[in-house]
Every structure is written in C-alpha cells, then in structure tokens.
Coordinates of C-alpha atoms and ligand atoms in Angstrom, one line a residue:
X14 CA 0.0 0.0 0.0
X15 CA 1.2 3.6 -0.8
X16 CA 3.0 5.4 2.5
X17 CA 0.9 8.3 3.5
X18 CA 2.8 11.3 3.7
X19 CA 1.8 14.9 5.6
X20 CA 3.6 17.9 3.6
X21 CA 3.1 20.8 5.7
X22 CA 3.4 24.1 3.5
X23 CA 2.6 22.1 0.6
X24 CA 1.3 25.0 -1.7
X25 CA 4.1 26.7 -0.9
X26 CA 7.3 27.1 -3.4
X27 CA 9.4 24.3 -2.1
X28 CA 6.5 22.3 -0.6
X29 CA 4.6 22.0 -4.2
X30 CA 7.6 20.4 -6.3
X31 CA 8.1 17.8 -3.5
X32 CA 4.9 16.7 -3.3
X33 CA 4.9 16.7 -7.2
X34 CA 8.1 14.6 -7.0
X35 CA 6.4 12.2 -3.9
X36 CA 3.5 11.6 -5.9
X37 CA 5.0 10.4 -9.2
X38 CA 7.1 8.1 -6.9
X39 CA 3.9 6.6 -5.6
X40 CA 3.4 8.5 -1.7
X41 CA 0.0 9.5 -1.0
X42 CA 0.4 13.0 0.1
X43 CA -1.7 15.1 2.6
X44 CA -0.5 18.4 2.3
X45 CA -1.5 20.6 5.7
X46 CA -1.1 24.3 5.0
X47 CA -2.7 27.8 6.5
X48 CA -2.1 29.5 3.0
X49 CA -0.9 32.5 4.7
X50 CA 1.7 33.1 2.0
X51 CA 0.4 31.0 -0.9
X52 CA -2.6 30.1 -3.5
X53 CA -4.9 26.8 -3.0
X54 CA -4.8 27.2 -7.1
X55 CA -1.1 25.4 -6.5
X56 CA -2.9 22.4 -5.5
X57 CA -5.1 22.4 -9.5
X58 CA -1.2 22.9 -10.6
X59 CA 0.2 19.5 -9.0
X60 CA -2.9 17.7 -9.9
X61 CA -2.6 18.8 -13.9
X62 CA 1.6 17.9 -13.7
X63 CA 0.8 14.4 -12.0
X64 CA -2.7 13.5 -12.7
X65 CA -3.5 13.3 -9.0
X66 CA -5.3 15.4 -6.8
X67 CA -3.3 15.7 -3.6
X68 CA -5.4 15.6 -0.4
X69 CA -5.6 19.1 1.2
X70 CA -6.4 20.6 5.3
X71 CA -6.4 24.3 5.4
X72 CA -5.5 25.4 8.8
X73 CA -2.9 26.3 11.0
X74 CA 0.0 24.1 12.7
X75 CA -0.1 26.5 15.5
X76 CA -3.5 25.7 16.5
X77 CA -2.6 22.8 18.9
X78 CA -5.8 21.6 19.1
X79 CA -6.6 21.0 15.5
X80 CA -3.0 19.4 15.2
X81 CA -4.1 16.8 17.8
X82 CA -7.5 16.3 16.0
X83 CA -5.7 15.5 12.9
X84 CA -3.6 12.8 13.9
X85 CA -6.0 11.5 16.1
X86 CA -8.6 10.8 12.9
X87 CA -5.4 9.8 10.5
X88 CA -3.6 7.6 12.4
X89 CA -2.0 5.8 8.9
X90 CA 0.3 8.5 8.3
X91 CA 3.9 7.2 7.5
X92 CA 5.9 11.0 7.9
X93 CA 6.0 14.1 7.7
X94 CA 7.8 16.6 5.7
X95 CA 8.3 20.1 7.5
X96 CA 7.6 22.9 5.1
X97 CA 5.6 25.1 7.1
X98 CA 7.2 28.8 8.0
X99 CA 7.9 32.0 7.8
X100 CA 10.6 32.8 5.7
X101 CA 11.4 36.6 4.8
X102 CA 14.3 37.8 6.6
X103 CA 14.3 41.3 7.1
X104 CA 10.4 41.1 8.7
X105 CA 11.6 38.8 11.1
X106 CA 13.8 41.5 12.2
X107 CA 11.0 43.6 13.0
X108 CA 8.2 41.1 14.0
X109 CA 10.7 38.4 15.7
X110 CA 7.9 37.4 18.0
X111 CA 5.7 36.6 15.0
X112 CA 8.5 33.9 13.5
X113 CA 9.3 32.8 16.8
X114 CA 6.0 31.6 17.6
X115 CA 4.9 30.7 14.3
X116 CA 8.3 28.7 13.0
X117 CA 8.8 26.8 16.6
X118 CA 5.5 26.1 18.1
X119 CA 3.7 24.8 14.8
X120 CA 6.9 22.3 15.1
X121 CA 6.5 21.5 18.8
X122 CA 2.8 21.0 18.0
X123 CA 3.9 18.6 15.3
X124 CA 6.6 16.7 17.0
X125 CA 4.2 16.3 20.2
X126 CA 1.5 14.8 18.1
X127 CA 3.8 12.6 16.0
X128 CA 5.2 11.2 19.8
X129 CA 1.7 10.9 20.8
X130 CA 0.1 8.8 17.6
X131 CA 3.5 7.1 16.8
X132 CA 4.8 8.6 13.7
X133 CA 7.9 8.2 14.0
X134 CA 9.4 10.1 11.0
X135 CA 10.3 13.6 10.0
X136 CA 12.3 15.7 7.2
X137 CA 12.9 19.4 8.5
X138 CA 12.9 22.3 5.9
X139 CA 16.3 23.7 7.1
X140 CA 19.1 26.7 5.8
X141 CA 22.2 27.2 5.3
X142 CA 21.8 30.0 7.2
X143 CA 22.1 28.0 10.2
X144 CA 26.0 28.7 9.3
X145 CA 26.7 32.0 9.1
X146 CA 29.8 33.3 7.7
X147 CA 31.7 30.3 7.3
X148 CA 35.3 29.9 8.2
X149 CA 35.9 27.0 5.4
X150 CA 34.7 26.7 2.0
X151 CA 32.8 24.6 0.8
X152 CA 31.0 24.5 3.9
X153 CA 30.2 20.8 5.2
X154 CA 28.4 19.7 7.8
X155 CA 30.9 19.7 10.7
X156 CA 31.2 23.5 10.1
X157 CA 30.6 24.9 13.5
X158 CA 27.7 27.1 13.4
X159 CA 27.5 30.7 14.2
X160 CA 25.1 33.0 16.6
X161 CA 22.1 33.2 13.7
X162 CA 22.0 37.1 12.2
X163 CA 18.0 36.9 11.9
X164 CA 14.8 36.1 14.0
X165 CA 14.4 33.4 11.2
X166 CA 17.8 32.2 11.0
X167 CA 17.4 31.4 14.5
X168 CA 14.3 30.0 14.1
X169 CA 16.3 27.1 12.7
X170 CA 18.9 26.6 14.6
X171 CA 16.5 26.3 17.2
X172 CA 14.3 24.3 15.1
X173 CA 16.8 21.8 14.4
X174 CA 18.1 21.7 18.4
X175 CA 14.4 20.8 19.2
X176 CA 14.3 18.1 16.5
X177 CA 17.8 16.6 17.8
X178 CA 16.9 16.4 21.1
X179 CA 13.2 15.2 20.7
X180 CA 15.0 12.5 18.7
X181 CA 17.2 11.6 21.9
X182 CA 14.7 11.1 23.9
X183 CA 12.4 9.1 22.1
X184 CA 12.3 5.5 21.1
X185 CA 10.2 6.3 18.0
X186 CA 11.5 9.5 15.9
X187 CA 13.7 9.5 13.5
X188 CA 14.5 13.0 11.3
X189 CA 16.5 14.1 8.8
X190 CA 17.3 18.0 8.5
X191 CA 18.0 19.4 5.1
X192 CA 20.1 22.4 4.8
X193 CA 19.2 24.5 2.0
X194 CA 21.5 26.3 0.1
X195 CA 19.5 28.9 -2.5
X196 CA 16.2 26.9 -4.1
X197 CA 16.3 28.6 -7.7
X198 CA 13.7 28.2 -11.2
X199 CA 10.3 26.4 -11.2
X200 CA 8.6 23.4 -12.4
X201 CA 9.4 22.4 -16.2
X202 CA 6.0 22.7 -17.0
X203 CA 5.3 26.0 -15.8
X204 CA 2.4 25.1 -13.9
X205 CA 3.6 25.5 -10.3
X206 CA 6.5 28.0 -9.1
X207 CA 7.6 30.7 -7.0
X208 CA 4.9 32.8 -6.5
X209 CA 6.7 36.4 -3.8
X210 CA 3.8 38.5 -2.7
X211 CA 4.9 42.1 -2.8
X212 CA 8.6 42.7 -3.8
X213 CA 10.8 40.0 -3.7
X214 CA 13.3 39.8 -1.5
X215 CA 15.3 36.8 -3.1
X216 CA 17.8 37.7 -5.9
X217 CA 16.2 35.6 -8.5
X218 CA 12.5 36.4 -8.4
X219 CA 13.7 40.4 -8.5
X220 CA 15.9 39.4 -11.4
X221 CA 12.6 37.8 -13.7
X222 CA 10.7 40.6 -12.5
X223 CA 12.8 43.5 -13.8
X224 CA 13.0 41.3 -16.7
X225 CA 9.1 41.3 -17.5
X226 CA 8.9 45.0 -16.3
X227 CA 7.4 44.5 -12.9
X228 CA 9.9 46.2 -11.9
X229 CA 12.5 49.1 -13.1
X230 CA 15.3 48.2 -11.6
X231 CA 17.5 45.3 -9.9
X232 CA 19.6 46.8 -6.9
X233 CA 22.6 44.9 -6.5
X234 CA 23.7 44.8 -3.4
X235 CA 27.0 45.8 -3.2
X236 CA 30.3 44.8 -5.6
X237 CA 33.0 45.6 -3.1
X238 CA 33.5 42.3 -0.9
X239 CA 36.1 40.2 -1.4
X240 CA 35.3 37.6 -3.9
X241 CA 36.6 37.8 -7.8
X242 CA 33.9 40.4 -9.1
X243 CA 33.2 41.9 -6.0
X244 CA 29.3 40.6 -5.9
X245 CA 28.4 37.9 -2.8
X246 CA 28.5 34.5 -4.1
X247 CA 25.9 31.7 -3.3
X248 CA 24.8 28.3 -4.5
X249 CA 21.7 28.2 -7.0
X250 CA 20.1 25.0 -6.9
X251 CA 17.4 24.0 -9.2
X252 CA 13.5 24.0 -6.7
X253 CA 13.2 20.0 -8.7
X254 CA 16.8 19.3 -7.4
X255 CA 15.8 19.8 -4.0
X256 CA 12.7 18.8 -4.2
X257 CA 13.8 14.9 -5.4
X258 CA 16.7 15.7 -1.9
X259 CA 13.5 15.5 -0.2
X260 CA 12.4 12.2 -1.7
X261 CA 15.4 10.2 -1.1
X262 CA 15.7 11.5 2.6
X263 CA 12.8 10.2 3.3
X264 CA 13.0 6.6 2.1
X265 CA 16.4 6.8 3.9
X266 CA 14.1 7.1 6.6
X267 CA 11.3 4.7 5.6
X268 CA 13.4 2.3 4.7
X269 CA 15.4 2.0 7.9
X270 CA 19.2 2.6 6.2
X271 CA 20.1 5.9 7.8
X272 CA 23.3 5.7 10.2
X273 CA 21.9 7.9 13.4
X274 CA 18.3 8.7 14.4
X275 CA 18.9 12.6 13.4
X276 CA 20.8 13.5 10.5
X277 CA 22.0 16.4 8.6
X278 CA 22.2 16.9 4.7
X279 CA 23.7 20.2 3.0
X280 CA 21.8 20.4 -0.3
X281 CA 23.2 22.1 -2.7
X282 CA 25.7 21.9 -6.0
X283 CA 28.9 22.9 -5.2
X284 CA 29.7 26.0 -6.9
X285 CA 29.2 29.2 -5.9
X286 CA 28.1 31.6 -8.2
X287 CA 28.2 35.6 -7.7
X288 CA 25.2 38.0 -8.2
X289 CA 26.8 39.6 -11.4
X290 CA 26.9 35.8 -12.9
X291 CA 23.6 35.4 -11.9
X292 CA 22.6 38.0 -13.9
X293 CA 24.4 36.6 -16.9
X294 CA 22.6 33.7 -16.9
X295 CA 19.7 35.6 -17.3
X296 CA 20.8 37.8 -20.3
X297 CA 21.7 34.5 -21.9
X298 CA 18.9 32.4 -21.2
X299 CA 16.2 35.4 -22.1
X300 CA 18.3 37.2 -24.3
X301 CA 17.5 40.4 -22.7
X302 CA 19.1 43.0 -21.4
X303 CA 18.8 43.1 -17.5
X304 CA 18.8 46.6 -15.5
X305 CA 20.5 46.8 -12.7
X306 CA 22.3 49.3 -10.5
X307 CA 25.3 48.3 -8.0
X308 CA 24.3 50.0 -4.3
X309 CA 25.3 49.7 -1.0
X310 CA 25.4 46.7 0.7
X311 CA 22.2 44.6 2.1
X312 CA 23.0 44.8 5.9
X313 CA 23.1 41.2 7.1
X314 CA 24.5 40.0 4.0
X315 CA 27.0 37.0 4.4
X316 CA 29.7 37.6 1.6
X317 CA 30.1 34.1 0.3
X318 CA 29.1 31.1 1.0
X319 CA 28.4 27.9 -1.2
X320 CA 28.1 23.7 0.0
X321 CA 29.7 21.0 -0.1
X322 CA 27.5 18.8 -1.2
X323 CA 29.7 15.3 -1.1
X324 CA 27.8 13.8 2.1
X325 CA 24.4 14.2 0.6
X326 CA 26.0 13.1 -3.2
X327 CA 27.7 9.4 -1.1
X328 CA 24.6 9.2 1.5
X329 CA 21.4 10.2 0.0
X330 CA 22.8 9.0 -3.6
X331 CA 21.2 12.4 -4.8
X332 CA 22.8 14.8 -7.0
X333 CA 21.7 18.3 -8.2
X334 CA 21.4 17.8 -11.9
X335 CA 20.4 21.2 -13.4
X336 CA 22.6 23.9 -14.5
X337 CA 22.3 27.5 -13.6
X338 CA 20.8 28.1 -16.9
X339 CA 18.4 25.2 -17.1
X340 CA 17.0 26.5 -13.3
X341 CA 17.0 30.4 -14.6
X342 CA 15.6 29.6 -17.8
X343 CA 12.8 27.9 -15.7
X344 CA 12.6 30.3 -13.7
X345 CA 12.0 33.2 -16.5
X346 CA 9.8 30.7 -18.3
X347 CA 7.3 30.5 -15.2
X348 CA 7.8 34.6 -15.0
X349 CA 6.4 34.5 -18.6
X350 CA 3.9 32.3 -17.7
X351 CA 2.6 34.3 -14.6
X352 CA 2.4 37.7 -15.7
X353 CA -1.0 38.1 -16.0
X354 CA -1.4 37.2 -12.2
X355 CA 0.6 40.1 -11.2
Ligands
UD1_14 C1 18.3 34.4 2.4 C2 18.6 33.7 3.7 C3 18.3 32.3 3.6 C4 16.9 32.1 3.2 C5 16.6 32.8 1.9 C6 15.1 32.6 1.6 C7 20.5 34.6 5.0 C8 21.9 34.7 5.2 N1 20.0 33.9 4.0 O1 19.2 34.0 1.4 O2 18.5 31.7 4.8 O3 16.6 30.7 3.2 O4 17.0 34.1 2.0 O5 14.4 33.7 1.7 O6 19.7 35.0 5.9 N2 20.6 40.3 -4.0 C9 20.8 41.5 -4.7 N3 19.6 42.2 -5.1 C10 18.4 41.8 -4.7 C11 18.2 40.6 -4.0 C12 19.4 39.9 -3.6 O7 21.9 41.9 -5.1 O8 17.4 42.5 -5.0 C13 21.8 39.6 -3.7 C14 22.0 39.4 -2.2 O9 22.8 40.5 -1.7 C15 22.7 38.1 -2.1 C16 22.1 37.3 -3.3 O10 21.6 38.3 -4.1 O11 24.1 38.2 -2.3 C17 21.1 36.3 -2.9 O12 20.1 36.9 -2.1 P1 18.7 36.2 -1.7 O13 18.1 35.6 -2.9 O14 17.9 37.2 -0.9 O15 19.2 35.0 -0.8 P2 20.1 34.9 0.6 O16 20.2 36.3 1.2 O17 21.3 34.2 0.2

C-alpha cells in the first residue's frame, strides 16, 4: 500500500515540487497548509503535472488543538515533511515574535503529536543560514555554526536543536534535516512555481521581475566584498533538485538505512556563483538585457558562501542535476507564464 505522507506548507514554493516529486514516486500525500503566503490554485497545478489530486487541510499548525484532531482521525500517516514557515528575513527582524512563535510552536505542535500517535518520521525544511559566515569553503556539515544574524535564521537553529533532542529522547522519531543552500527556477512545465507576494526579497524572483517589467530596476547589493567580481556568491540550486533531496531523505528514513536517528544533509551543487553571474545567466537564457544598478550593501549580508555537497552526493545517492541556466531559464519561463497574475 502507498505510504501516506503529511507535507506541511505544501502550496508553498518548495512544498509543491516535493509533493509533485512524492507523488509520481507513488506516496499518498496530505499536504497541511494555512495559506498564509500561498494560493490553493497550487494544488489544480500538481494535480494537472501528475494527474493526481493531492489531499488538502487548510489550517494552521499553531492551533494545537486542531494538530491533535488531525492525527487523532489519521492515524495511517507514515511522515511528515516540515515545510511550514515563515521565511522573509528582514520582517523577522522587525516582528521576531511573530517567526518565533509561528516557526517553533507549529513544530513543537507537530513533533508532540507525532510522539503521541507514533509517527515516527520527519524531514525538517532547514538553511544554510544556520551557518553563518563560514570559516571554510565549501562549507560541510561539521562547520561549527555561528550566533544566527536573523529572527528566522534562528528559528532554525533552534528548530533543528528541538528536533535533535526530541529524537534523543524518544524510542520512535527519527529525522533528517536538510540544509538549503539557495532553491532557484520552477517546475518544467510552468504550472507551479515561486509565487513572492509584494517585492521580492530573493535575488532571482527580482531578477525575472525586472525582466518582464514589474519592476524598473534590480539593486545589487554591493560589488566591493572580497570575492573575484566583488558581488556575494551563493549556491543556486534547481526548486526539482531539492525537491527529489527530499524524496530520497525520506526513504532513507522509511526504509530503515540511515546511520543515526537525526541527521544532517547540506543540499546544494557545489559552486558558488556571484550576483553579477547570476545576472548573466539571465541575459543568456532570455536574451534580454537586464537593468540593474550596484548599491550599497544589504545589511546582514554574508559575503560568500556555497556547500559542499559530497555527504548528501555518497549518503542520499542524490545529485543536483540542473545547470544555472536550465533552473534560470525555468525560472523566467514560469515569470512569462505568470504575468498576468501580477
Ligand atoms: C536568504 C537567507 C536564507 C533564506 C533565503 C530565503 C540569510 C543569510 N540567507 O538567502 O537563509 O533561506 O533568504 O528567503 O539570511 N541580491 C541583490 N539584489 C536583490 C536581492 C538579492 O543583489 O534585489 C543579492 C544578495 O545580496 C545576495 C544574493 O543576491 O548576495 C542572494 O540573495 P537572496 O536571494 O535574498 O538569498 P540569501 O540572502 O542568500
């Protein structure tokens, strides 16, 4: 019989290409999600890419009550993949409180239900923000992490401190957190993608916007650190990449072959690439000409930072496979696609 698997955040951007990906591997997916920051429309999208209409609760995970309720009438669910936050950096500067609360207790919600109704398995939407500035590069795991420089970083860290040690102390759980480098492009079909209300924050939503003539003008921030053109440097990895990460950490999981209870995965390809590259890819892959303007830099910034992705390549037997130009191509394509929605 198909495993039954809870995607919280599921109409989200990361949440909808995994559940694509778990349903044309065969899970039956219940996604759980309070749309606060996304469309139930996502849901018609998975159904037309896979033929099958995803199961869908619409409330939210901090609602202890309704958490309980739900496990207590679906007591054949197999996991549960994490999705479910907040994710805009600079607000959680000013509402801290607000990602606090929402990021920690919808988990503590979850992992108290899953300990109550035995489910014993969970993959936690992580960042690699959890390391800061690192010292080494590529970062791996083992990199010590540093004091978080947001609300949501922290929200993480401590995230991922709660899963470890509700892990310890139980006979049952077993979870896997996946540290995110930068989730780039959309769905080859077009049908589901990254869908920013308001300005974007993210690098290549703005990009595809200015593009299209949402907006005037790309600010990039800052082209004096000290990498080779001067831009910060991240790792762009295809949203179908990670989402298929997702897949294979859970039937680690599922299929009893992982080597502690709580594990770790970077997720990412490798290379870094630097905001004035990123912006090549563009030209090349839309043939347009992109404005921007070099300003000052985005306080908080980290100047560099890209994975090692070798644990996750020998462990997880996943590998990113898109280039930067297949995941921006997808990612103007899907821009194309939404503009009359803006
Ligand atoms: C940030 C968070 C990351 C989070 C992600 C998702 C940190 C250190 N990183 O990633 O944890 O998961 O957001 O929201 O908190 N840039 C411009 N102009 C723009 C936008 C971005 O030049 O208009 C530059 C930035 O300075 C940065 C790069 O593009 O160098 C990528 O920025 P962004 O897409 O916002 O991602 P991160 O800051 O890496």
């Amino acid at each position: 019989m198909a495993k039954k698997i809870i995607v919280t955040g599921g109409t989200g951007y990361i949440g909808s290409h995994t559940t694509v990906e778990l349903q044309q591997e065969g899970f039956d997916v219940i996604i759980i999600d309070n749309l606060c920051n996304s469309e139930k429309e996502v849901i018609d999208g998975i159904e037309k890419i896979t033929g099958v209409r995803p199961e869908f609760e619409e409330f939210d995970l901090c609602d202890r009550n309704k958490v309980v309720d739900f496990f207590r009438n679906n007591t054949d669910i197999d996991a549960v993949i994490h999705f479910a936050a907040l994710k805009a950096v600079g607000e959680s500067v000013n509402k801290p409180l607000l990602y606090y609360h929402n990021n920690l207790v919808s988990l503590m919600n979850l992992l108290e239900s899953m300990n109550q109704f035995k489910t014993g398995s969970m993959v936690f939407s992580s960042s690699c923000t959890v390391y800061g500035q690192p010292v080494r590069l590529p970062v791996t795991e083992k990199e010590p992490l540093q004091p978080a420089v947001s609300p949501y970083g922290n929200t993480k860290q401590i995230g991922e401190d709660i899963i470890r040690d509700a892990v310890t102390s139980s006979g049952n759980l077993k979870a896997v957190s996946l540290r995110y480098f930068n989730p780039v492009g959309a769905h080859p079909t077009a049908l589901i993608g990254e869908l920013p209300r308001g300005v974007p924050e993210n690098l290549v939503p703005f990009i595809t916007q200015t593009g299209i003539g949402i907006r005037k003008q790309l600010k990039v921030f800052g082209d004096n650190y000290n990498t080779p053109d001067g831009s910060c440097i991240r790792d762009y990895l295809h949203v179908v990449d990670l989402a298929k990460a997702h897949v294979a950490a859970l039937k680690r999981i599922l299929e009893g072959n992982m080597k502690n209870n709580y594990e770790i995965f970077n997720l990412g390809t490798g290379t870094g690439v630097s905001v004035f590259e990123a912006i090549k890819s563009f030209e090349r892959v839309s043939g347009l000409k992109l404005n921007y303007k070099v300003e000052g830099r985005r306080a908080g910034d980290i100047e560099q930072i890209w994975a090692d992705p070798s644990y996750a390549n020998n462990e997880l037997k996943w590998k990113t496979v898109s280039t930067l130009d297949e995941a921006i191509k997808s990612a103007w394509d899907w821009e194309q696609k939404c503009k009359s929605k803006h």
